[in-house]
Coordinates of C-alpha atoms in Angstrom, one line a residue:
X982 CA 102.9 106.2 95.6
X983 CA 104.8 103.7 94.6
X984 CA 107.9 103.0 97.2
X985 CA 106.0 104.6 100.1
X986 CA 105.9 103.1 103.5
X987 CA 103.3 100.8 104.7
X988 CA 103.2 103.3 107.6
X989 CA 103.0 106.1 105.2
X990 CA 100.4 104.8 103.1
X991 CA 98.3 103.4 106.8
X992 CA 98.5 107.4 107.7
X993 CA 97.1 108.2 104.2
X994 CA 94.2 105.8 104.5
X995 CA 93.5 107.2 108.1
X996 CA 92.9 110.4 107.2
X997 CA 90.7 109.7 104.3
X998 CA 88.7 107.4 106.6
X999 CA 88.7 110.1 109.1
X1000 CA 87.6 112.7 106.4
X1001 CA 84.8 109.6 105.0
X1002 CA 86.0 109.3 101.8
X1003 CA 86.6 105.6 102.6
X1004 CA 85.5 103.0 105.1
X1005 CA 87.6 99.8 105.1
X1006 CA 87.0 96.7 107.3
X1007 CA 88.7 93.3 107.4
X1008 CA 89.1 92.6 103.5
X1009 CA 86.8 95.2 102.7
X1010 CA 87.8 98.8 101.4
X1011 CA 84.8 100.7 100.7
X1012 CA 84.9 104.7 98.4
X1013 CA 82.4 106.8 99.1
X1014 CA 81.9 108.3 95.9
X1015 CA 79.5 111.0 96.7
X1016 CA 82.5 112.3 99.0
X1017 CA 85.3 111.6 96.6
X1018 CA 83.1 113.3 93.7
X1019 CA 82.7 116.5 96.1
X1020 CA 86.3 116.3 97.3
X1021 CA 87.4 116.7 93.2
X1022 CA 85.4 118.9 92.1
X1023 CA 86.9 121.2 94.8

């Protein structure tokens, strides 16, 4: 996504928190792979 918005790529990372394919804190961005692996295979 190269040239996307920072508010763009904020909605992005909302929805895959939202979704819990992620989990990001202060410094912190956490994949949940068991998610992610399920989300691909589908």
């Amino acid at each position: 996504m190269i040239g996307t918005t920072r508010s763009r790529v904020n909605v992005f990372m909302n929805k895959f928190r939202r979704l819990g394919y992620v989990d990001y804190d202060t410094g912190r961005l956490t994949v949940n792979a068991t998610a992610l692996q399920a989300m691909l295979r589908d």
